[in-house]
Amino acid sequence: MSVLLAFAAAFLFATGTWMLLQRRLSRILIGVGLVGHGSNILLLMSGGDGGVSPIIDTADPSEFADPLPQALVLTSIVITFGVTAFLLALGFRSWRITHDDVVEDDVEDRFIARRHETDQAIAEEELAERDQAVEEGRR
Amino acid sequence: MSEPSNAPASHGTLARSRRMMLLDTSMKVLYPSILVLAMYFLLAGHNRPGGGFVGGLVVGGALALRYVSGGAQAVRSTFRLPPHLFLGLGLLMSASTAFVPVVLGGSILEHGDTTFHLPIFDKVKVTSALPFDIGVDLIVIGLILMAFAAFGEDVPDAPGAADDGSDAPSPALKIRSKP
Amino acid sequence: MNALIPLPIIVPLLGASLCVIAARARWIQRIVSLSALTCNMIVAITLFVRVDDRDMVVMQAGGWPVPLGITLAVDRLSAVMLVVSSLMLLAVMVYAIGQKAEESRYAAFNPVYLVLAAGVSASFITGDLFNLFVAFEMMLVASYVLLTLGGRPDQVRAGMSYVVISLIASTFFVTALAVIYAATGTVNMAQLAERMPELPPGVATGFSLLLILVFGIKAGLFPLFFWLPDSYPTASGAITAVFAGLLTKVGVYAIIRTQTLMFPPDARQGTLLLVLAGLTMIVGVLGALAQDDLRRMLSFHIVSHIGYMIFGLALFTLAGVAGAVFYVVHHIIVKTALFLVAGLVERRSGSDRLSRVGGLVRSAPVIAVLFALPALSIAGLPPFSGFVGKFALVSAGIDSQDWLIVGVSLLVSLLTVYVMVRIWSNVFWGEPEDPAIVAWIASEESRVPRLMTASASVVVALSVALMVFAGPLYNYAERTAADLLAPQRYIESVLGSDAP
Amino acid sequence: MFFLLLLHLVIGIAIVAAGKMLGRRAFLVAAIAPLVTLLWAAAKAPGVLDGDPVTESFAWIPQLGIDIDMRLDAFALLMVAVISGIGLLICIYSMGYFSHDKPGLARLAGVLVLFAGAMLGVVLSDQLIALFIFWELTSVTSYLLIGNDDTNPRARAASMQAIFITGAGGLVLLAGLIIIGQAGGTYRMSELLADPPTGGAVNAGIVLVLIGAFTKSAQAPFSSWLPAAMVAPTPVSAYLHSATMVKAGVYLVARLAPMFAMTGSWRLVVMVIGASTMSIGGLRALRQTDLKLLLAYGTVSQLGFMMLLLGVGEYHIAEAGLVLILAHAAFKAALFMVVGIIDHETGTRDITELHGFGPSWRLVQVVAVVSAASMAGIPPLFGFVAKEKALDGYLEHGDFAGATAVLVVIVLASILTFAYSARFVLGVFGAFGDVDRPVVSRTAHAPGAVFVGPSVVLAVATIVFGIVPGLLDDLVEGATTALYPASEPKALHLFAGFNTALLLSVVIIVCGVLLTVLRTRVTGVQRRASEVIRPIPSGEQGYLGVLRGISAVANRVTATVQNGSLPIYIAIIILTVTLVPAAAFATEIGPLPQWVEEPAHVVLVAVMVAAALGASIVRHRIAAALMLGAVGYAMAGLYVARGAPDLALTQFSIETLSTVLFVLVLRFLPRSWRHRAPSIAAPMRIAVAAAVGVGIFIFALSAGNARSSVDEPSMSEVMVEQSLPKGKGHNVVNVILVDFRGWDTMGEITVLLVAAIGAVSLARPGRRRSDDHAPVFEEILDAGDEPALPEPLR
């Protein structure tokens, strides 16, 4: 555990975040990769200071680097690889549909936002009708 | 190994095709040795750096080389089995290794080992980790084969409006055109 | 008996491998999936009976004692989650076959669905935090595939958001694991439970917050839920149903499990959870009100009700946690039922836009009844299970004198009634004006396949059964809550009674 | 009692399920339920009236205190008589009202029975939560009944209004009941009556309960749903919205008043709300030209009256309330039936369009006159008995603060009641009819016997009980004692001597006649007055405002929160997940550890930082992917330097493969990024990124420092020890992967499998089978026969 490695992890997280906030899937993917590397450094650091390879009979076990985080990092790397492959396929599909890899805004959400802007609520029609009834009732 | 039938290089210039031939020849040497290396990683993994993942990934590296020299077709024809069988059999193998001890009344994935006495190697110790690791290996290979199948083909069809229509899942599914 | 513990995971995985091998033979795939899921259900029920009858069951994977291996443990909470999820998974599988959509078209559906089932079970069974991450990943990657199966443009768009945000959540889960292991030297939950009190309070609080938020992304807590209503409705009926019913609840389960088991009372984040719960409820239900699309409405609505579950947990009292557990069970079944029926509605009326459809009470009275029962329940109207859950939570809140959250939950309950009434009034009453819809409803094609209706009816019947058996179920929830609030038994069962 | 509820449930469902098969006969089947109930009640009556209530109990969720305890005491018996008696008549009346088989008739009949069952449940429950359950069921069934004519948008809107307001009240009520139940330690009313809880929470609880009761019984300002509900078919209005459901609130208040009238502000609230409802309802009734609306506002007014009688917790006054419940049920149901008959035969119920009924209508007109006279409080009718009793009660026993004011209001409102009753009668006789308008009244053929019969029965009852009120003594006295165990109720009399109450009655009648004679002038005054009060929002406008507000808030919040933009979602999520825990960690950050472990790290980190920066800056996709690869290789180097060769090997191979895959995909995409307006401005993005970086840094430091406070060894120490002896392997990492934590690996390979399948089926779906080595998952196996849904048009 050292300040340098903590900094490296933090830096990877920061650049990764920057990339995640982009609109392009390819940049987002790179962001995912960077953030993933950052978390792997943290995981590796969680075993304390490094040491020699944890292979029995090659060195004194007290000098071993903590093997468990290594196994965990390996698992995490492999999983990230699989998911990245899938995301690539998604990007590929997106390219085949739109010839681009922009992650568009959700249309339905945008629709609601616009409706809000133009102030036309769904219930408006029903309400107008009831309004009329009130006026009649008040007469 | 099959010749690169529809590799992009075959349509290239003479110099380029010679260069490819060079790569092709070197592949003939490299490829088997990489596979041996992969085998080593797989078998030695329990005691030295390596293991099923590394073994599988090294095979993946070899496949990448084949892709460079022969294109997607070369990757496809590398193995006799279709890639999904690698995945299926790999998982079946690992999962069975995990499951068999339960059937025998033990815990899931319980460790077991036996020692064979073979003529040449004298004592060979086989642990239950081996079939498990082989399953891992198969899945990694399957994944890489599948990945090349998915992305490896040269530009499929000219990009255009027809592209999406031609392989859109079906007209049956509603395309939810939103406002 | 312990040998049963891993079966809900390994059996679907074996099934998945067979389904991959038999990729071209749909009938083999179906037989394999249905038998694997049936087996799961039987195992889950057996475990449930056994665990409730005697004590929780523990198995160390590979037979390795605790610090070496991975703990698999089934206590009351896990058992009930397993039962409910296996029931839903089986019913939805049947529905998917009946639907003749994704399941029939893509070889990937069956194996991926089985992996999803395995991932869900694994999340409920594991007693190891890192293994929980792996289980989540199994479930999530399967959900990515199911969500985008077919590759329609809207699916791809929604899939991108969903996958990217899930990936971020996973990365932060790994980060959380890293810092937790760094501070405690273990990822076994029982050991973590022992070591958390030794940590400086700020660090323990930080871990608690980190886990709440990481799981909160999956559970759909405010302000982390935005991806959910954008992505869930793009899948087909069956898939949305299983997502809506199960996936978020796995997140809720993880929050309940980790917060009750691992953290000492002084590191618990009751107030923060209450605030999150309240905001989740309100924003979710308001979102539902703003929609015009049936499945989007219901999706926002999931978010709103996640708030109720967190509200119960946040009280950290027997009544509150029991209410939360009851609510989780109720919500899984009822929400799945609603989404399955929403699929029927869409098939029968040709659209799921409230503004376009109408009059189903006349053209499809059976669907109307099937919708009404779970809708009444989710709206919290008596005597359905939703009312029991709401009642349990509200009385727990009043008991704890948390007036604000009680008020919020009642207000949200009213808005929920309003949402359901709006759906009813627009979908089942009135008449469709759109000629295309009218023609569709009149056409032979709009007939809903029997298998779909049948499986939806079974889930609806289950949701009604929840009402009938609310007494025993609430009893069970109370026992579960007692277990959860006294985690010492869990710890001892996992680590052995000689543990300090 | 459960068998009765079950009977209603079964009959109701059966009728709905039978659908069109039954036609109008559905109401005959429906009549079975109230008939059986009446017979049952008659059988139990003697015992119950002797003060020996019938009880039944079903433990539903005992832990939550939700038991369905049923108890038939004399008050419940009185209510059962009203519910089932009127119910039976309504069923018969409906046979005439629905002269043609309409679609939805079976739904109506079935739900009507379900409603009757729910209403019975309300009055038979001895347990507050059980009562609440049935209470809500009446709301739901009422919703379905009001909206039964679902193609009519007004019906849909009215049903929504009813369930929204009563639903809101229901939830408030629920909170109140829970508070009271928790304070009292039980939800059983018979136990609470014996030992009513007190305290601050209870004071809040009773206000909540009252609000709930007020919404149900259409008290001001929650009364707007009731007139709107008049869009329902007249049998429904007559049954639910005058005789039974709207009395549920009054019923509950009557039940609780003996316990809580002296507690907190109960009595004050009841008096203020009851008095205003009674007067406002009367005033508005006087303005209506629609006979049904006139009756609806009249009902509102009468409900206010009942609140004033039953809610103040004084048994003499409550006794009058019980009589009023009976009298009101009789005359109001009859009046509604008359309106239904007129509406049905002439096609209108507007008093400006009605005139000139032929002689065959005499019977109907007699019923109208008798019932309206009873409503107006004219002797010797039942309504008069009730009103006398009420006035007498307030005069003789109104010794609490505000009683006199209430008495004045009652008298004034009763004058209004007289006036609108007269208006009704005049309307039915055609006094307001515009002679020039084309009317159908003249030609309308007279209603049949089945149609008129039920109202005649009610009119007869009005007369009989008016002349011989003593017939009801047992019932009313029993009911009063059931509510107030210590009470000594007085017998009912048509004529109780020349007392102040009688004098007041005379005053009411005289003033009422005056108002009626001067009706054109009164109308003018009212119109001017309504101009003045126009700015004050009515309950109706309040409801619409709430609805509109909800809609606006929902849209605004959703538009803000759910803006559909992935980068914004990510920014919010990532900031929350980082900064909130970081704030906690920052309190324990501790000293900085060593700066550098090993010199080699500096180089590797430098490469990493440079490559990461490069990846985030370059505008060329493939270059960026290669930069990411460089970060990965530097990671592999770091793994080597930290003693993790397996990791390094894996990282190295994976990085190579991912870079290849990246390039394979990215080659299809345009070379570099074109500019597109970002969702978040660059400075914000930098700020977010920096904040996340700082947060992670804090995570790392404080977690690392916390390790020293935990004594136990890391779980990996045992793993190193046991790797060879138990795992039979030298490579500890591999032993962990395939043995100790093989279960993780199991899950991990599953992830790979799914990702592989998913990638292939997503990248190229729909290709036909090409060769045996192609992954089968890209094919669509079976074209499927899911039909094409119609394309959305919007």
mmCIF file of C-alpha atoms in Angstrom, chain C residues 1 4-5 7-8 36-55 57 74-88 90 121 125 333 462 476:
data_model
loop_
_atom_site.group_PDB
_atom_site.id
_atom_site.type_symbol
_atom_site.label_atom_id
_atom_site.label_comp_id
_atom_site.label_asym_id
_atom_site.label_seq_id
_atom_site.Cartn_x
_atom_site.Cartn_y
_atom_site.Cartn_z
ATOM 1 C CA MET C 1 -30.283 -31.855 3.514
ATOM 2 C CA LEU C 4 -29.628 -29.389 -1.514
ATOM 3 C CA ILE C 5 -28.124 -25.956 -0.995
ATOM 4 C CA LEU C 7 -28.717 -27.322 -6.361
ATOM 5 C CA PRO C 8 -30.636 -24.154 -7.243
ATOM 6 C CA ALA C 36 -34.296 -27.546 -14.342
ATOM 7 C CA LEU C 37 -36.629 -24.820 -13.151
ATOM 8 C CA THR C 38 -39.090 -27.349 -11.753
ATOM 9 C CA CYS C 39 -36.271 -29.025 -9.922
ATOM 10 C CA ASN C 40 -35.272 -25.640 -8.540
ATOM 11 C CA MET C 41 -38.742 -25.051 -7.304
ATOM 12 C CA ILE C 42 -38.933 -28.393 -5.563
ATOM 13 C CA VAL C 43 -35.537 -27.909 -3.970
ATOM 14 C CA ALA C 44 -36.436 -24.404 -2.876
ATOM 15 C CA ILE C 45 -39.666 -25.531 -1.279
ATOM 16 C CA THR C 46 -37.902 -28.385 0.483
ATOM 17 C CA LEU C 47 -35.250 -26.028 1.826
ATOM 18 C CA PHE C 48 -37.931 -23.572 2.877
ATOM 19 C CA VAL C 49 -39.815 -26.168 4.867
ATOM 20 C CA ARG C 50 -36.676 -27.512 6.436
ATOM 21 C CA VAL C 51 -35.178 -24.148 7.325
ATOM 22 C CA ASP C 52 -38.348 -22.882 8.877
ATOM 23 C CA ASP C 53 -38.899 -26.126 10.681
ATOM 24 C CA ARG C 54 -35.466 -26.462 12.197
ATOM 25 C CA ASP C 55 -32.555 -24.188 11.602
ATOM 26 C CA VAL C 57 -28.532 -24.777 6.694
ATOM 27 C CA VAL C 74 -29.791 -20.690 3.476
ATOM 28 C CA ASP C 75 -31.617 -18.999 6.288
ATOM 29 C CA ARG C 76 -35.241 -17.953 6.412
ATOM 30 C CA LEU C 77 -34.739 -14.901 4.251
ATOM 31 C CA SER C 78 -32.821 -16.806 1.593
ATOM 32 C CA ALA C 79 -35.291 -19.654 1.675
ATOM 33 C CA VAL C 80 -38.338 -17.526 1.076
ATOM 34 C CA MET C 81 -36.584 -15.584 -1.658
ATOM 35 C CA LEU C 82 -35.586 -18.850 -3.303
ATOM 36 C CA VAL C 83 -39.116 -20.179 -3.208
ATOM 37 C CA VAL C 84 -40.672 -17.059 -4.627
ATOM 38 C CA SER C 85 -38.039 -16.558 -7.279
ATOM 39 C CA SER C 86 -38.141 -20.164 -8.425
ATOM 40 C CA LEU C 87 -41.907 -19.995 -8.732
ATOM 41 C CA MET C 88 -41.719 -16.822 -10.765
ATOM 42 C CA LEU C 90 -40.846 -21.222 -13.826
ATOM 43 C CA SER C 121 -30.402 -18.240 -6.720
ATOM 44 C CA ILE C 125 -27.602 -18.462 -1.237
ATOM 45 C CA ILE C 333 -45.263 -12.030 -7.092
ATOM 46 C CA LEU C 462 -50.494 -16.926 -6.420
ATOM 47 C CA TYR C 476 -42.784 -16.254 8.738
#
